[in-house]
Amino acid sequence: MRLDDLMDPLPATVATALLDGEEEQWPARWQALVGVSVELQSLLLTDPGLELVLLTEQIVEQLADGVAASPAHSVELTELTHRVLQTHARACVLAPPDPIRLADWLLRLQLEHPEAPDVSLALYASVLDDEGLAYYRDLAVTRFERLPVIGFGQTGRYDRNRWALLRIMEELAEYTEDVDLQLLVLTRDLSSGWHYLQVATVLQDAGRSAEALEWVERGLRATGGRGAAPRLIDVAIDEYLRMGAPERAIALCHNAFLDHPSLEVYLKLRTLVVHTADWPPLRSALLQHLAADGSPHAVEVYRRVVEVELTRRSSADGELVLDWLEQLRTLQPDAFADYLDHIKLRHIADRQLLDDLTRRGL
């Protein structure tokens, strides 16, 4: 049959097949829908043209709406809708429509029909050309920028509109390989430290060090030293070392430890400084900071730091380790005996340490 004879019957067939009916009727209705898809593919060979483009668009919209209305058969219908959308892309290549109109339809399909399949811009690249793609981008960005930013600690509301726009922008950023688009997407959800880390990592990979470091600082302020904070610090260390500024990496770790002490940050700082003359006084200052804090968290970090230094100590550190243990006994008198038993058991083969502990009355 010619296309003119099918402009009304094919959409009518789809509409009838998608009507609610008895489940036992589904196989026949499904075959009718598959038949429409096959007919459209045949028309690519016999009647390519703008009318076929318009007809295929109508049927894609019908099927997309059918996915939402038929949850029991959503998987099959989603796959079929995707197949017909691919037919539409081929029809556009054979008879290119106006690029602005095509871009507008692709956006409306995804925004007004939430169950529509993902649009692959690569399939439409030659038809959209620069004009259509620029229009698609501008309209998508304008709508996406209206979405509220999800702040740290907030639970974002991902309704259908937000999901659709997110999907559109992610595909657009991937297709164009545009870092700024990718950042626009990522910075609309800053609900956790891991989102800040994603932003900083993308900037780092793009060679935009100053911006990456800015987002590290923002992430550290937001997280309060928890969650993704250690990984954020890793990004900053990598960037500062790459820039030939190890002193800035050391300062960042030092400040991070003073603000929110943790063994992870201590170990990063240790790695950066341990082979320099600055390490012994810096280490003492860090432990004194923990002792002066005196909070349960600070004392726990102190305990863990002492265990690390016991394992890695040099002969010059022998008396220092004993001093730290004595200070720990002052900080945590009730739990110190159990902690010391744990230390002795763990280092039972270290006769020098055990003798030194006895000498100090520990």
mmCIF file of C-alpha atoms in Angstrom:
data_model
loop_
_atom_site.group_PDB
_atom_site.id
_atom_site.type_symbol
_atom_site.label_atom_id
_atom_site.label_comp_id
_atom_site.label_asym_id
_atom_site.label_seq_id
_atom_site.Cartn_x
_atom_site.Cartn_y
_atom_site.Cartn_z
ATOM 1 C CA MET A 1 0.000 0.000 0.000
ATOM 2 C CA ARG A 2 1.077 3.570 -0.651
ATOM 3 C CA LEU A 3 1.794 5.993 2.172
ATOM 4 C CA ASP A 4 -1.276 8.115 1.385
ATOM 5 C CA ASP A 5 -3.448 5.088 2.047
ATOM 6 C CA LEU A 6 -1.807 4.457 5.437
ATOM 7 C CA MET A 7 -1.711 7.929 7.012
ATOM 8 C CA ASP A 8 -4.935 7.272 8.922
ATOM 9 C CA PRO A 9 -5.124 3.459 9.190
ATOM 10 C CA LEU A 10 -1.738 2.961 10.884
ATOM 11 C CA PRO A 11 -2.366 5.405 13.765
ATOM 12 C CA ALA A 12 -5.883 3.975 14.093
ATOM 13 C CA THR A 13 -4.437 0.461 14.364
ATOM 14 C CA VAL A 14 -2.047 1.595 17.092
ATOM 15 C CA ALA A 15 -4.824 3.372 18.989
ATOM 16 C CA THR A 16 -7.044 0.290 18.865
ATOM 17 C CA ALA A 17 -4.247 -2.058 19.943
ATOM 18 C CA LEU A 18 -3.388 0.145 22.918
ATOM 19 C CA LEU A 19 -6.943 0.278 24.239
ATOM 20 C CA ASP A 20 -7.544 -1.602 27.487
ATOM 21 C CA GLY A 21 -8.732 -5.085 26.706
ATOM 22 C CA GLU A 22 -8.785 -8.613 28.003
ATOM 23 C CA GLU A 23 -5.356 -10.082 28.648
ATOM 24 C CA GLU A 24 -6.022 -12.996 26.322
ATOM 25 C CA GLN A 25 -6.392 -10.453 23.511
ATOM 26 C CA TRP A 26 -2.897 -9.067 24.065
ATOM 27 C CA PRO A 27 -1.046 -11.438 21.644
ATOM 28 C CA ALA A 28 -3.269 -10.303 18.760
ATOM 29 C CA ARG A 29 -2.960 -6.646 19.761
ATOM 30 C CA TRP A 30 0.800 -7.024 20.028
ATOM 31 C CA GLN A 31 1.012 -8.542 16.577
ATOM 32 C CA ALA A 32 -0.928 -5.579 15.225
ATOM 33 C CA LEU A 33 1.559 -3.166 16.787
ATOM 34 C CA VAL A 34 4.535 -5.106 15.431
ATOM 35 C CA GLY A 35 2.858 -5.073 12.041
ATOM 36 C CA VAL A 36 2.703 -1.272 12.130
ATOM 37 C CA SER A 37 6.425 -1.120 12.886
ATOM 38 C CA VAL A 38 7.205 -3.454 9.985
ATOM 39 C CA GLU A 39 4.989 -1.403 7.667
ATOM 40 C CA LEU A 40 6.845 1.775 8.595
ATOM 41 C CA GLN A 41 10.170 0.148 7.839
ATOM 42 C CA SER A 42 8.840 -0.964 4.452
ATOM 43 C CA LEU A 43 7.759 2.588 3.678
ATOM 44 C CA LEU A 44 11.363 3.700 4.091
ATOM 45 C CA LEU A 45 12.045 1.847 0.837
ATOM 46 C CA THR A 46 8.858 2.607 -1.060
ATOM 47 C CA ASP A 47 7.675 6.060 0.098
ATOM 48 C CA PRO A 48 10.388 8.025 1.910
ATOM 49 C CA GLY A 49 9.452 11.638 2.458
ATOM 50 C CA LEU A 50 8.316 14.242 4.936
ATOM 51 C CA GLU A 51 4.897 12.630 5.252
ATOM 52 C CA LEU A 52 6.549 9.447 6.498
ATOM 53 C CA VAL A 53 8.534 11.484 9.017
ATOM 54 C CA LEU A 54 5.315 13.022 10.362
ATOM 55 C CA LEU A 55 3.503 9.692 10.426
ATOM 56 C CA THR A 56 6.329 8.025 12.327
ATOM 57 C CA GLU A 57 6.387 10.862 14.847
ATOM 58 C CA GLN A 58 2.688 10.401 15.516
ATOM 59 C CA ILE A 59 3.114 6.686 16.108
ATOM 60 C CA VAL A 60 6.163 7.150 18.353
ATOM 61 C CA GLU A 61 4.075 9.471 20.543
ATOM 62 C CA GLN A 62 1.199 7.001 20.644
ATOM 63 C CA LEU A 63 3.478 4.150 21.666
ATOM 64 C CA ALA A 64 5.286 6.260 24.280
ATOM 65 C CA ASP A 65 1.959 7.102 25.901
ATOM 66 C CA GLY A 66 1.009 3.430 25.680
ATOM 67 C CA VAL A 67 4.038 2.455 27.765
ATOM 68 C CA ALA A 68 2.766 4.529 30.693
ATOM 69 C CA ALA A 69 -0.790 3.278 30.267
ATOM 70 C CA SER A 70 0.113 -0.425 30.003
ATOM 71 C CA PRO A 71 2.460 -1.305 32.893
ATOM 72 C CA ALA A 72 1.943 -5.029 32.349
ATOM 73 C CA HIS A 73 3.464 -4.744 28.890
ATOM 74 C CA SER A 74 5.774 -1.770 29.375
ATOM 75 C CA VAL A 75 8.948 -3.696 28.521
ATOM 76 C CA GLU A 76 7.726 -4.868 25.110
ATOM 77 C CA LEU A 77 6.184 -1.507 24.312
ATOM 78 C CA THR A 78 9.341 0.381 25.312
ATOM 79 C CA GLU A 79 11.425 -1.786 22.992
ATOM 80 C CA LEU A 80 8.932 -1.327 20.155
ATOM 81 C CA THR A 81 8.837 2.452 20.683
ATOM 82 C CA HIS A 82 12.612 2.530 20.494
ATOM 83 C CA ARG A 83 12.496 0.541 17.260
ATOM 84 C CA VAL A 84 9.996 2.948 15.686
ATOM 85 C CA LEU A 85 12.072 5.934 16.841
ATOM 86 C CA GLN A 86 15.045 4.434 14.991
ATOM 87 C CA THR A 87 12.841 4.167 11.919
ATOM 88 C CA HIS A 88 12.009 7.847 12.379
ATOM 89 C CA ALA A 89 15.708 8.732 12.460
ATOM 90 C CA ARG A 90 16.264 6.841 9.189
ATOM 91 C CA ALA A 91 13.236 8.538 7.622
ATOM 92 C CA CYS A 92 14.698 11.926 8.562
ATOM 93 C CA VAL A 93 18.004 11.065 6.907
ATOM 94 C CA LEU A 94 16.206 10.088 3.691
ATOM 95 C CA ALA A 95 13.976 13.187 3.686
ATOM 96 C CA PRO A 96 15.453 15.811 6.015
ATOM 97 C CA PRO A 97 12.821 17.929 7.768
ATOM 98 C CA ASP A 98 13.423 21.483 8.941
ATOM 99 C CA PRO A 99 16.189 21.160 11.589
ATOM 100 C CA ILE A 100 14.547 23.611 14.010
ATOM 101 C CA ARG A 101 11.228 21.791 13.816
ATOM 102 C CA LEU A 102 12.975 18.429 14.292
ATOM 103 C CA ALA A 103 14.895 19.686 17.326
ATOM 104 C CA ASP A 104 11.682 21.025 18.810
ATOM 105 C CA TRP A 105 9.886 17.710 18.269
ATOM 106 C CA LEU A 106 12.712 15.685 19.829
ATOM 107 C CA LEU A 107 12.591 17.857 22.935
ATOM 108 C CA ARG A 108 8.804 17.767 23.164
ATOM 109 C CA LEU A 109 8.832 13.998 22.764
ATOM 110 C CA GLN A 110 11.021 13.592 25.817
ATOM 111 C CA LEU A 111 9.388 16.272 27.960
ATOM 112 C CA GLU A 112 5.736 15.668 27.160
ATOM 113 C CA HIS A 113 5.961 11.880 26.876
ATOM 114 C CA PRO A 114 8.037 10.791 29.907
ATOM 115 C CA GLU A 115 8.066 7.137 28.865
ATOM 116 C CA ALA A 116 9.563 7.926 25.456
ATOM 117 C CA PRO A 117 12.813 6.121 24.661
ATOM 118 C CA ASP A 118 16.134 7.887 25.010
ATOM 119 C CA VAL A 119 16.937 10.016 21.987
ATOM 120 C CA SER A 120 20.356 9.347 20.484
ATOM 121 C CA LEU A 121 21.561 12.618 19.003
ATOM 122 C CA ALA A 122 24.168 10.753 16.952
ATOM 123 C CA LEU A 123 21.351 9.257 14.838
ATOM 124 C CA TYR A 124 20.059 12.753 14.023
ATOM 125 C CA ALA A 125 23.373 14.581 13.703
ATOM 126 C CA SER A 126 23.398 14.957 9.927
ATOM 127 C CA VAL A 127 19.780 16.130 9.864
ATOM 128 C CA LEU A 128 19.894 18.551 12.782
ATOM 129 C CA ASP A 129 23.164 20.084 11.540
ATOM 130 C CA ASP A 130 24.700 22.986 13.469
ATOM 131 C CA GLU A 131 21.546 25.090 13.401
ATOM 132 C CA GLY A 132 19.236 22.439 14.781
ATOM 133 C CA LEU A 133 21.733 21.249 17.386
ATOM 134 C CA ALA A 134 22.330 24.804 18.614
ATOM 135 C CA TYR A 135 18.573 25.342 18.946
ATOM 136 C CA TYR A 136 18.201 21.985 20.763
ATOM 137 C CA ARG A 137 21.033 22.893 23.123
ATOM 138 C CA ASP A 138 19.819 26.417 23.862
ATOM 139 C CA LEU A 139 16.274 25.308 24.601
ATOM 140 C CA ALA A 140 17.389 22.350 26.733
ATOM 141 C CA VAL A 141 19.847 24.477 28.739
ATOM 142 C CA THR A 142 17.282 27.238 29.284
ATOM 143 C CA ARG A 143 14.784 24.765 30.714
ATOM 144 C CA PHE A 144 17.381 22.894 32.744
ATOM 145 C CA GLU A 145 18.729 26.062 34.353
ATOM 146 C CA ARG A 146 15.264 26.738 35.776
ATOM 147 C CA LEU A 147 15.530 23.635 37.957
ATOM 148 C CA PRO A 148 16.384 24.408 41.584
ATOM 149 C CA VAL A 149 19.771 23.297 42.874
ATOM 150 C CA ILE A 150 19.526 20.490 45.423
ATOM 151 C CA GLY A 151 21.651 21.733 48.312
ATOM 152 C CA PHE A 152 23.893 19.710 50.606
ATOM 153 C CA GLY A 153 21.933 17.410 52.881
ATOM 154 C CA GLN A 154 18.680 18.002 51.044
ATOM 155 C CA THR A 155 16.521 15.303 49.513
ATOM 156 C CA GLY A 156 15.887 16.278 45.937
ATOM 157 C CA ARG A 157 12.483 15.919 44.328
ATOM 158 C CA TYR A 158 13.035 14.081 41.048
ATOM 159 C CA ASP A 159 9.710 14.367 39.303
ATOM 160 C CA ARG A 160 9.166 13.296 35.706
ATOM 161 C CA ASN A 161 10.108 16.711 34.339
ATOM 162 C CA ARG A 162 13.423 16.766 36.196
ATOM 163 C CA TRP A 163 14.257 13.214 35.146
ATOM 164 C CA ALA A 164 13.426 14.004 31.511
ATOM 165 C CA LEU A 165 15.551 17.157 31.501
ATOM 166 C CA LEU A 166 18.387 15.337 33.241
ATOM 167 C CA ARG A 167 18.297 12.607 30.613
ATOM 168 C CA ILE A 168 18.268 15.183 27.800
ATOM 169 C CA MET A 169 21.214 17.094 29.234
ATOM 170 C CA GLU A 170 23.303 14.011 29.938
ATOM 171 C CA GLU A 171 22.870 12.815 26.351
ATOM 172 C CA LEU A 172 23.636 16.294 25.025
ATOM 173 C CA ALA A 173 26.781 16.608 27.149
ATOM 174 C CA GLU A 174 27.980 13.153 26.095
ATOM 175 C CA TYR A 175 27.307 13.741 22.399
ATOM 176 C CA THR A 176 28.921 17.180 22.257
ATOM 177 C CA GLU A 177 31.720 16.249 24.704
ATOM 178 C CA ASP A 178 31.110 19.640 26.279
ATOM 179 C CA VAL A 179 32.592 19.831 29.780
ATOM 180 C CA ASP A 180 30.560 22.913 30.681
ATOM 181 C CA LEU A 181 27.332 21.062 29.920
ATOM 182 C CA GLN A 182 28.484 18.140 32.042
ATOM 183 C CA LEU A 183 29.259 20.552 34.884
ATOM 184 C CA LEU A 184 25.879 22.222 34.526
ATOM 185 C CA VAL A 185 24.244 18.827 35.022
ATOM 186 C CA LEU A 186 26.408 17.857 37.992
ATOM 187 C CA THR A 187 26.066 21.163 39.837
ATOM 188 C CA ARG A 188 22.280 20.963 39.895
ATOM 189 C CA ASP A 189 22.549 18.236 42.581
ATOM 190 C CA LEU A 190 24.944 19.004 45.429
ATOM 191 C CA SER A 191 23.132 16.928 48.022
ATOM 192 C CA SER A 192 26.260 15.039 49.148
ATOM 193 C CA GLY A 193 30.015 15.362 49.191
ATOM 194 C CA TRP A 194 30.264 12.790 46.430
ATOM 195 C CA HIS A 195 28.557 15.233 44.072
ATOM 196 C CA TYR A 196 31.183 17.866 44.873
ATOM 197 C CA LEU A 197 33.811 15.209 44.197
ATOM 198 C CA GLN A 198 32.295 14.465 40.789
ATOM 199 C CA VAL A 199 32.471 18.139 39.849
ATOM 200 C CA ALA A 200 36.064 18.471 41.048
ATOM 201 C CA THR A 201 37.106 15.303 39.199
ATOM 202 C CA VAL A 202 35.558 16.443 35.907
ATOM 203 C CA LEU A 203 37.385 19.762 36.225
ATOM 204 C CA GLN A 204 40.607 17.973 37.094
ATOM 205 C CA ASP A 205 40.322 15.710 34.050
ATOM 206 C CA ALA A 206 39.674 18.787 31.900
ATOM 207 C CA GLY A 207 42.877 20.413 33.138
ATOM 208 C CA ARG A 208 40.991 23.212 34.918
ATOM 209 C CA SER A 209 42.995 23.054 38.139
ATOM 210 C CA ALA A 210 41.946 26.338 39.738
ATOM 211 C CA GLU A 211 38.249 25.489 39.398
ATOM 212 C CA ALA A 212 38.840 21.922 40.599
ATOM 213 C CA LEU A 213 40.560 23.208 43.741
ATOM 214 C CA GLU A 214 37.755 25.694 44.331
ATOM 215 C CA TRP A 215 35.219 22.857 44.281
ATOM 216 C CA VAL A 216 37.404 20.813 46.622
ATOM 217 C CA GLU A 217 37.311 23.674 49.123
ATOM 218 C CA ARG A 218 33.554 24.025 48.735
ATOM 219 C CA GLY A 219 33.116 20.282 49.210
ATOM 220 C CA LEU A 220 35.267 20.220 52.327
ATOM 221 C CA ARG A 221 33.254 23.045 53.847
ATOM 222 C CA ALA A 222 30.000 21.282 53.032
ATOM 223 C CA THR A 223 31.012 17.829 54.289
ATOM 224 C CA GLY A 224 32.643 18.946 57.506
ATOM 225 C CA GLY A 225 35.403 16.368 57.023
ATOM 226 C CA ARG A 226 32.999 13.461 56.592
ATOM 227 C CA GLY A 227 31.965 11.236 53.712
ATOM 228 C CA ALA A 228 33.796 12.187 50.535
ATOM 229 C CA ALA A 229 36.226 14.550 52.307
ATOM 230 C CA PRO A 230 39.282 12.223 52.052
ATOM 231 C CA ARG A 231 38.734 11.750 48.326
ATOM 232 C CA LEU A 232 38.318 15.497 47.868
ATOM 233 C CA ILE A 233 41.642 15.978 49.600
ATOM 234 C CA ASP A 234 43.194 13.416 47.259
ATOM 235 C CA VAL A 235 42.088 15.491 44.267
ATOM 236 C CA ALA A 236 43.644 18.603 45.785
ATOM 237 C CA ILE A 237 46.908 16.817 46.615
ATOM 238 C CA ASP A 238 47.181 15.503 43.059
ATOM 239 C CA GLU A 239 46.590 18.963 41.623
ATOM 240 C CA TYR A 240 49.002 20.767 43.928
ATOM 241 C CA LEU A 241 51.739 18.207 43.283
ATOM 242 C CA ARG A 242 51.121 18.436 39.542
ATOM 243 C CA MET A 243 51.419 22.208 39.816
ATOM 244 C CA GLY A 244 54.706 21.847 41.700
ATOM 245 C CA ALA A 245 53.250 23.257 44.924
ATOM 246 C CA PRO A 246 53.672 20.533 47.583
ATOM 247 C CA GLU A 247 53.622 23.160 50.328
ATOM 248 C CA ARG A 248 50.009 23.975 49.411
ATOM 249 C CA ALA A 249 49.078 20.298 49.576
ATOM 250 C CA ILE A 250 50.671 20.083 53.015
ATOM 251 C CA ALA A 251 48.865 23.222 54.192
ATOM 252 C CA LEU A 252 45.524 21.867 52.966
ATOM 253 C CA CYS A 253 45.986 18.553 54.786
ATOM 254 C CA HIS A 254 47.227 20.318 57.921
ATOM 255 C CA ASN A 255 44.215 22.617 58.045
ATOM 256 C CA ALA A 256 41.854 19.743 57.276
ATOM 257 C CA PHE A 257 43.316 17.746 60.167
ATOM 258 C CA LEU A 258 43.038 20.657 62.593
ATOM 259 C CA ASP A 259 39.417 21.264 61.570
ATOM 260 C CA HIS A 260 38.317 17.621 61.467
ATOM 261 C CA PRO A 261 40.969 15.187 62.762
ATOM 262 C CA SER A 262 41.044 11.737 61.191
ATOM 263 C CA LEU A 263 43.575 8.980 60.674
ATOM 264 C CA GLU A 264 43.057 9.171 56.892
ATOM 265 C CA VAL A 265 44.116 12.811 56.724
ATOM 266 C CA TYR A 266 46.993 12.162 59.142
ATOM 267 C CA LEU A 267 48.315 9.437 56.842
ATOM 268 C CA LYS A 268 48.071 11.715 53.788
ATOM 269 C CA LEU A 269 50.016 14.387 55.648
ATOM 270 C CA ARG A 270 52.541 11.816 56.838
ATOM 271 C CA THR A 271 53.165 10.637 53.276
ATOM 272 C CA LEU A 272 53.805 14.208 52.122
ATOM 273 C CA VAL A 273 56.188 15.198 54.940
ATOM 274 C CA VAL A 274 57.677 12.073 56.524
ATOM 275 C CA HIS A 275 60.958 12.190 54.587
ATOM 276 C CA THR A 276 61.645 15.818 55.476
ATOM 277 C CA ALA A 277 63.057 17.485 58.571
ATOM 278 C CA ASP A 278 59.658 19.072 59.133
ATOM 279 C CA TRP A 279 57.985 15.810 60.068
ATOM 280 C CA PRO A 280 59.053 15.267 63.715
ATOM 281 C CA PRO A 281 57.880 18.710 64.933
ATOM 282 C CA LEU A 282 54.761 18.576 62.792
ATOM 283 C CA ARG A 283 53.869 15.124 64.122
ATOM 284 C CA SER A 284 54.300 16.315 67.694
ATOM 285 C CA ALA A 285 52.115 19.316 66.994
ATOM 286 C CA LEU A 286 49.370 17.132 65.532
ATOM 287 C CA LEU A 287 49.363 14.838 68.561
ATOM 288 C CA GLN A 288 49.366 17.806 70.928
ATOM 289 C CA HIS A 289 46.384 19.173 69.062
ATOM 290 C CA LEU A 290 44.516 15.902 69.639
ATOM 291 C CA ALA A 291 45.506 15.856 73.315
ATOM 292 C CA ALA A 292 44.394 19.451 73.799
ATOM 293 C CA ASP A 293 41.078 18.680 72.124
ATOM 294 C CA GLY A 294 40.459 15.768 74.478
ATOM 295 C CA SER A 295 37.104 14.824 72.931
ATOM 296 C CA PRO A 296 36.253 11.124 72.521
ATOM 297 C CA HIS A 297 36.767 11.440 68.768
ATOM 298 C CA ALA A 298 40.145 13.155 69.157
ATOM 299 C CA VAL A 299 41.299 10.534 71.668
ATOM 300 C CA GLU A 300 40.241 7.743 69.301
ATOM 301 C CA VAL A 301 42.257 9.332 66.486
ATOM 302 C CA TYR A 302 45.185 9.691 68.912
ATOM 303 C CA ARG A 303 44.996 5.968 69.708
ATOM 304 C CA ARG A 304 44.990 5.032 66.030
ATOM 305 C CA VAL A 305 47.866 7.390 65.235
ATOM 306 C CA VAL A 306 49.964 5.876 68.013
ATOM 307 C CA GLU A 307 49.309 2.385 66.609
ATOM 308 C CA VAL A 308 50.477 3.522 63.182
ATOM 309 C CA GLU A 309 53.624 5.095 64.587
ATOM 310 C CA LEU A 310 54.351 2.001 66.675
ATOM 311 C CA THR A 311 54.311 -0.111 63.535
ATOM 312 C CA ARG A 312 56.456 2.304 61.533
ATOM 313 C CA ARG A 313 58.725 3.657 64.257
ATOM 314 C CA SER A 314 62.447 4.063 63.870
ATOM 315 C CA SER A 315 64.983 3.612 66.649
ATOM 316 C CA ALA A 316 64.921 7.370 67.212
ATOM 317 C CA ASP A 317 61.195 7.231 67.960
ATOM 318 C CA GLY A 318 61.424 4.795 70.878
ATOM 319 C CA GLU A 319 61.133 7.281 73.724
ATOM 320 C CA LEU A 320 58.605 9.391 71.866
ATOM 321 C CA VAL A 321 56.247 6.448 71.503
ATOM 322 C CA LEU A 322 56.448 5.814 75.210
ATOM 323 C CA ASP A 323 55.698 9.489 75.882
ATOM 324 C CA TRP A 324 52.621 9.283 73.666
ATOM 325 C CA LEU A 325 51.407 6.194 75.491
ATOM 326 C CA GLU A 326 51.811 7.907 78.831
ATOM 327 C CA GLN A 327 49.850 10.882 77.564
ATOM 328 C CA LEU A 328 47.162 8.538 76.290
ATOM 329 C CA ARG A 329 46.921 6.999 79.759
ATOM 330 C CA THR A 330 46.174 10.484 81.079
ATOM 331 C CA LEU A 331 43.573 11.134 78.370
ATOM 332 C CA GLN A 332 41.754 7.829 78.728
ATOM 333 C CA PRO A 333 42.551 6.290 82.121
ATOM 334 C CA ASP A 334 39.599 3.901 82.276
ATOM 335 C CA ALA A 335 40.207 2.287 78.893
ATOM 336 C CA PHE A 336 43.985 2.494 78.802
ATOM 337 C CA ALA A 337 44.699 -0.922 80.372
ATOM 338 C CA ASP A 338 42.714 -2.749 77.686
ATOM 339 C CA TYR A 339 44.337 -0.646 74.965
ATOM 340 C CA LEU A 340 47.829 -1.380 76.309
ATOM 341 C CA ASP A 341 47.076 -5.129 76.464
ATOM 342 C CA HIS A 342 46.047 -4.917 72.811
ATOM 343 C CA ILE A 343 49.339 -3.162 71.959
ATOM 344 C CA LYS A 344 51.418 -5.770 73.824
ATOM 345 C CA LEU A 345 49.600 -8.658 72.181
ATOM 346 C CA ARG A 346 49.944 -7.150 68.735
ATOM 347 C CA HIS A 347 53.699 -6.538 69.232
ATOM 348 C CA ILE A 348 54.451 -9.648 71.280
ATOM 349 C CA ALA A 349 57.545 -10.436 69.193
ATOM 350 C CA ASP A 350 59.027 -6.979 69.776
ATOM 351 C CA ARG A 351 61.110 -7.625 72.899
ATOM 352 C CA GLN A 352 62.601 -4.124 72.872
ATOM 353 C CA LEU A 353 59.177 -2.497 72.981
ATOM 354 C CA LEU A 354 57.955 -4.784 75.753
ATOM 355 C CA ASP A 355 61.097 -4.102 77.818
ATOM 356 C CA ASP A 356 60.699 -0.345 77.293
ATOM 357 C CA LEU A 357 57.065 -0.505 78.397
ATOM 358 C CA THR A 358 58.068 -2.334 81.572
ATOM 359 C CA ARG A 359 60.827 0.189 82.231
ATOM 360 C CA ARG A 360 58.293 3.000 82.033
ATOM 361 C CA GLY A 361 55.842 1.190 84.285
ATOM 362 C CA LEU A 362 53.382 0.634 81.453
#
